[in-house]
Amino acid sequence: MWNIPQSMPDLHGYFGAYGGRFVPETLIGALDELEGLYREAQSDDSFQRALEDMLRTYAGRPTPLTRADRLARHLKKQRVYLKREDLCHTGAHKINNTIGQILLAQRSGKSRVIAETGAGQHGVATATVAARMGLSCDVYMGEEDMERQKLNVRRMEMLGARVLPVRSGTRTLKDATSEAIRDWVTNVRDTFYIIGSVVGPHPYPMIVRDFQSVIGLEVREQMLRAEGRDPDLLIACVGGGSNAIGLFAPFLQSSATMIGIEAAGLGLESGHHAATLTRGLPGILHGSRSYLLQDDDGQVQLAHSISAGLDYPGVGPEHSALKDAGRVTYDSVTDDEALAGARLLARLEGIIPALETAHAIAYLEKMSPDIADDALIVVNVSGRGDKDMTTYARP
Ligand SMILES: *Cc1c(COP(=O)(O)O)cnc(C)c1O
């Protein structure tokens, strides 16, 4: 039905024209080893049992699919549902992936894990599972982000992780990721790199997608039970793209409409935004080919979003392919629209969402006139808003 392959990526790690492995020679062996480890784990019942058990008894899965009747009435729609990743342990979907990867790390026999983090949510989720498994953990974080997200720095430290400040470049997520890759190149023998979104060299975009697909698989089951059919419309915010692909992947062959929402920051024309798919061009960053915010000379541009979790100039290669194929639509909302979206959900449903999630809520309200009244709508609530309260409380 759709002009996309049944299974992506291909054997070389490409999603259409995107993905691949653009890394130093020393990492090729490590990436091959990781892919082998992952393929083995996929067909190993004991691994799958350990994964399911940890998702259920530690992360709190399955998360609810909440019917949002006051929001639906406000939008003049019959049915709106919220997938509640905000109720996961540590407060966001990130833990789904770190649980999967820490089990791979354990299987690899390596004693140390590293991660990059922007807002600190992935860093916290990694420090959490590293503590649980008794592995040592170093997290790279830009100095600027450490300042903006002090609470998450304290959480990581309390969990026993070392937070390594990154002082290069803009001192944000892009630079932290470069530093983590550099560490991995140097210490690849004893170190497992837990990447936080569907980005990086193959096989990471595939592995992270698969671990996050638990979101969409649960939605399919929960929706069948509640409504007896698949949803018509799925909406999720897109930073690197992991919560969005986690919701979308199980429905790619269905007839559902899917929309990924990027951060338009101060506005698409302002030059201060993070709308990579809406405004970027194909290029190479952090080991793979994908849409990228870049200037005319191909230099990576600064991203801006009020939400630190969306403030990244790249995006996952699979989203790039889905955009080109026309299977998923990508659009964006501004900082101000997102703030209004967060307030709307808080007042109507008693749920304070993460600023990232607020972008998806804001878009639903904005596009509401174009949606059929009887559409079955699902919005992914990727995380809770505690970390964003200082921003929300600003007059
Ligand atoms: C990290 C984060 C995001 C953005 O990352 P994706 O990989 O695009 O999902 C979105 N929402 C929350 C709550 C996050 O913590």
JSON list of N, CA and C in Angstrom, two decimals, residues 150-177:
[
{"chain": "A", "resi": 150, "resn": "LYS", "atom": "N", "xyz": [19.92, 21.51, 36.05]},
{"chain": "A", "resi": 150, "resn": "LYS", "atom": "CA", "xyz": [20.66, 21.14, 37.27]},
{"chain": "A", "resi": 150, "resn": "LYS", "atom": "C", "xyz": [20.05, 19.94, 37.98]},
{"chain": "A", "resi": 151, "resn": "LEU", "atom": "N", "xyz": [18.72, 19.90, 38.01]},
{"chain": "A", "resi": 151, "resn": "LEU", "atom": "CA", "xyz": [18.05, 18.82, 38.73]},
{"chain": "A", "resi": 151, "resn": "LEU", "atom": "C", "xyz": [18.46, 17.45, 38.18]},
{"chain": "A", "resi": 152, "resn": "ASN", "atom": "N", "xyz": [18.50, 17.34, 36.86]},
{"chain": "A", "resi": 152, "resn": "ASN", "atom": "CA", "xyz": [18.89, 16.05, 36.27]},
{"chain": "A", "resi": 152, "resn": "ASN", "atom": "C", "xyz": [20.36, 15.73, 36.51]},
{"chain": "A", "resi": 153, "resn": "VAL", "atom": "N", "xyz": [21.22, 16.74, 36.60]},
{"chain": "A", "resi": 153, "resn": "VAL", "atom": "CA", "xyz": [22.63, 16.51, 36.94]},
{"chain": "A", "resi": 153, "resn": "VAL", "atom": "C", "xyz": [22.70, 15.89, 38.34]},
{"chain": "A", "resi": 154, "resn": "ARG", "atom": "N", "xyz": [21.94, 16.46, 39.27]},
{"chain": "A", "resi": 154, "resn": "ARG", "atom": "CA", "xyz": [21.93, 15.92, 40.65]},
{"chain": "A", "resi": 154, "resn": "ARG", "atom": "C", "xyz": [21.38, 14.49, 40.69]},
{"chain": "A", "resi": 155, "resn": "ARG", "atom": "N", "xyz": [20.36, 14.25, 39.88]},
{"chain": "A", "resi": 155, "resn": "ARG", "atom": "CA", "xyz": [19.79, 12.89, 39.85]},
{"chain": "A", "resi": 155, "resn": "ARG", "atom": "C", "xyz": [20.84, 11.89, 39.38]},
{"chain": "A", "resi": 156, "resn": "MET", "atom": "N", "xyz": [21.53, 12.20, 38.29]},
{"chain": "A", "resi": 156, "resn": "MET", "atom": "CA", "xyz": [22.55, 11.27, 37.76]},
{"chain": "A", "resi": 156, "resn": "MET", "atom": "C", "xyz": [23.62, 11.02, 38.80]},
{"chain": "A", "resi": 157, "resn": "GLU", "atom": "N", "xyz": [24.06, 12.09, 39.47]},
{"chain": "A", "resi": 157, "resn": "GLU", "atom": "CA", "xyz": [25.11, 11.94, 40.48]},
{"chain": "A", "resi": 157, "resn": "GLU", "atom": "C", "xyz": [24.63, 11.07, 41.64]},
{"chain": "A", "resi": 158, "resn": "MET", "atom": "N", "xyz": [23.39, 11.28, 42.05]},
{"chain": "A", "resi": 158, "resn": "MET", "atom": "CA", "xyz": [22.85, 10.49, 43.16]},
{"chain": "A", "resi": 158, "resn": "MET", "atom": "C", "xyz": [22.76, 9.01, 42.79]},
{"chain": "A", "resi": 159, "resn": "LEU", "atom": "N", "xyz": [22.56, 8.76, 41.49]},
{"chain": "A", "resi": 159, "resn": "LEU", "atom": "CA", "xyz": [22.49, 7.38, 41.00]},
{"chain": "A", "resi": 159, "resn": "LEU", "atom": "C", "xyz": [23.87, 6.75, 40.81]},
{"chain": "A", "resi": 160, "resn": "GLY", "atom": "N", "xyz": [24.91, 7.52, 41.10]},
{"chain": "A", "resi": 160, "resn": "GLY", "atom": "CA", "xyz": [26.26, 6.97, 41.05]},
{"chain": "A", "resi": 160, "resn": "GLY", "atom": "C", "xyz": [26.99, 7.17, 39.74]},
{"chain": "A", "resi": 161, "resn": "ALA", "atom": "N", "xyz": [26.39, 7.95, 38.81]},
{"chain": "A", "resi": 161, "resn": "ALA", "atom": "CA", "xyz": [27.05, 8.20, 37.53]},
{"chain": "A", "resi": 161, "resn": "ALA", "atom": "C", "xyz": [27.97, 9.40, 37.65]},
{"chain": "A", "resi": 162, "resn": "ARG", "atom": "N", "xyz": [28.97, 9.45, 36.76]},
{"chain": "A", "resi": 162, "resn": "ARG", "atom": "CA", "xyz": [29.82, 10.62, 36.66]},
{"chain": "A", "resi": 162, "resn": "ARG", "atom": "C", "xyz": [29.30, 11.46, 35.50]},
{"chain": "A", "resi": 163, "resn": "VAL", "atom": "N", "xyz": [29.05, 12.74, 35.74]},
{"chain": "A", "resi": 163, "resn": "VAL", "atom": "CA", "xyz": [28.62, 13.62, 34.65]},
{"chain": "A", "resi": 163, "resn": "VAL", "atom": "C", "xyz": [29.84, 14.40, 34.17]},
{"chain": "A", "resi": 164, "resn": "LEU", "atom": "N", "xyz": [30.22, 14.19, 32.90]},
{"chain": "A", "resi": 164, "resn": "LEU", "atom": "CA", "xyz": [31.42, 14.82, 32.36]},
{"chain": "A", "resi": 164, "resn": "LEU", "atom": "C", "xyz": [31.03, 16.05, 31.55]},
{"chain": "A", "resi": 165, "resn": "PRO", "atom": "N", "xyz": [31.41, 17.25, 32.02]},
{"chain": "A", "resi": 165, "resn": "PRO", "atom": "CA", "xyz": [31.03, 18.47, 31.31]},
{"chain": "A", "resi": 165, "resn": "PRO", "atom": "C", "xyz": [31.74, 18.61, 29.97]},
{"chain": "A", "resi": 166, "resn": "VAL", "atom": "N", "xyz": [31.00, 19.01, 28.95]},
{"chain": "A", "resi": 166, "resn": "VAL", "atom": "CA", "xyz": [31.59, 19.22, 27.61]},
{"chain": "A", "resi": 166, "resn": "VAL", "atom": "C", "xyz": [31.65, 20.72, 27.34]},
{"chain": "A", "resi": 167, "resn": "ARG", "atom": "N", "xyz": [32.87, 21.19, 27.07]},
{"chain": "A", "resi": 167, "resn": "ARG", "atom": "CA", "xyz": [33.08, 22.64, 26.95]},
{"chain": "A", "resi": 167, "resn": "ARG", "atom": "C", "xyz": [33.27, 23.09, 25.51]},
{"chain": "A", "resi": 168, "resn": "SER", "atom": "N", "xyz": [33.24, 22.15, 24.55]},
{"chain": "A", "resi": 168, "resn": "SER", "atom": "CA", "xyz": [33.50, 22.52, 23.15]},
{"chain": "A", "resi": 168, "resn": "SER", "atom": "C", "xyz": [32.22, 23.02, 22.47]},
{"chain": "A", "resi": 169, "resn": "GLY", "atom": "N", "xyz": [32.41, 23.70, 21.37]},
{"chain": "A", "resi": 169, "resn": "GLY", "atom": "CA", "xyz": [31.29, 24.15, 20.51]},
{"chain": "A", "resi": 169, "resn": "GLY", "atom": "C", "xyz": [30.28, 24.98, 21.26]},
{"chain": "A", "resi": 170, "resn": "THR", "atom": "N", "xyz": [29.00, 24.60, 21.10]},
{"chain": "A", "resi": 170, "resn": "THR", "atom": "CA", "xyz": [27.93, 25.36, 21.75]},
{"chain": "A", "resi": 170, "resn": "THR", "atom": "C", "xyz": [27.65, 24.82, 23.15]},
{"chain": "A", "resi": 171, "resn": "ARG", "atom": "N", "xyz": [28.42, 23.81, 23.58]},
{"chain": "A", "resi": 171, "resn": "ARG", "atom": "CA", "xyz": [28.28, 23.21, 24.90]},
{"chain": "A", "resi": 171, "resn": "ARG", "atom": "C", "xyz": [26.86, 22.67, 25.13]},
{"chain": "A", "resi": 172, "resn": "THR", "atom": "N", "xyz": [26.32, 22.01, 24.06]},
{"chain": "A", "resi": 172, "resn": "THR", "atom": "CA", "xyz": [25.00, 21.39, 24.18]},
{"chain": "A", "resi": 172, "resn": "THR", "atom": "C", "xyz": [25.05, 19.96, 23.64]},
{"chain": "A", "resi": 173, "resn": "LEU", "atom": "N", "xyz": [23.88, 19.40, 23.32]},
{"chain": "A", "resi": 173, "resn": "LEU", "atom": "CA", "xyz": [23.78, 17.98, 22.97]},
{"chain": "A", "resi": 173, "resn": "LEU", "atom": "C", "xyz": [24.66, 17.55, 21.80]},
{"chain": "A", "resi": 174, "resn": "LYS", "atom": "N", "xyz": [24.74, 18.37, 20.76]},
{"chain": "A", "resi": 174, "resn": "LYS", "atom": "CA", "xyz": [25.55, 18.01, 19.60]},
{"chain": "A", "resi": 174, "resn": "LYS", "atom": "C", "xyz": [26.99, 17.76, 20.02]},
{"chain": "A", "resi": 175, "resn": "ASP", "atom": "N", "xyz": [27.53, 18.63, 20.87]},
{"chain": "A", "resi": 175, "resn": "ASP", "atom": "CA", "xyz": [28.92, 18.52, 21.31]},
{"chain": "A", "resi": 175, "resn": "ASP", "atom": "C", "xyz": [29.10, 17.35, 22.28]},
{"chain": "A", "resi": 176, "resn": "ALA", "atom": "N", "xyz": [28.09, 17.13, 23.13]},
{"chain": "A", "resi": 176, "resn": "ALA", "atom": "CA", "xyz": [28.15, 16.01, 24.07]},
{"chain": "A", "resi": 176, "resn": "ALA", "atom": "C", "xyz": [28.18, 14.69, 23.29]},
{"chain": "A", "resi": 177, "resn": "THR", "atom": "N", "xyz": [27.40, 14.61, 22.20]},
{"chain": "A", "resi": 177, "resn": "THR", "atom": "CA", "xyz": [27.37, 13.39, 21.39]},
{"chain": "A", "resi": 177, "resn": "THR", "atom": "C", "xyz": [28.73, 13.15, 20.73]}
]
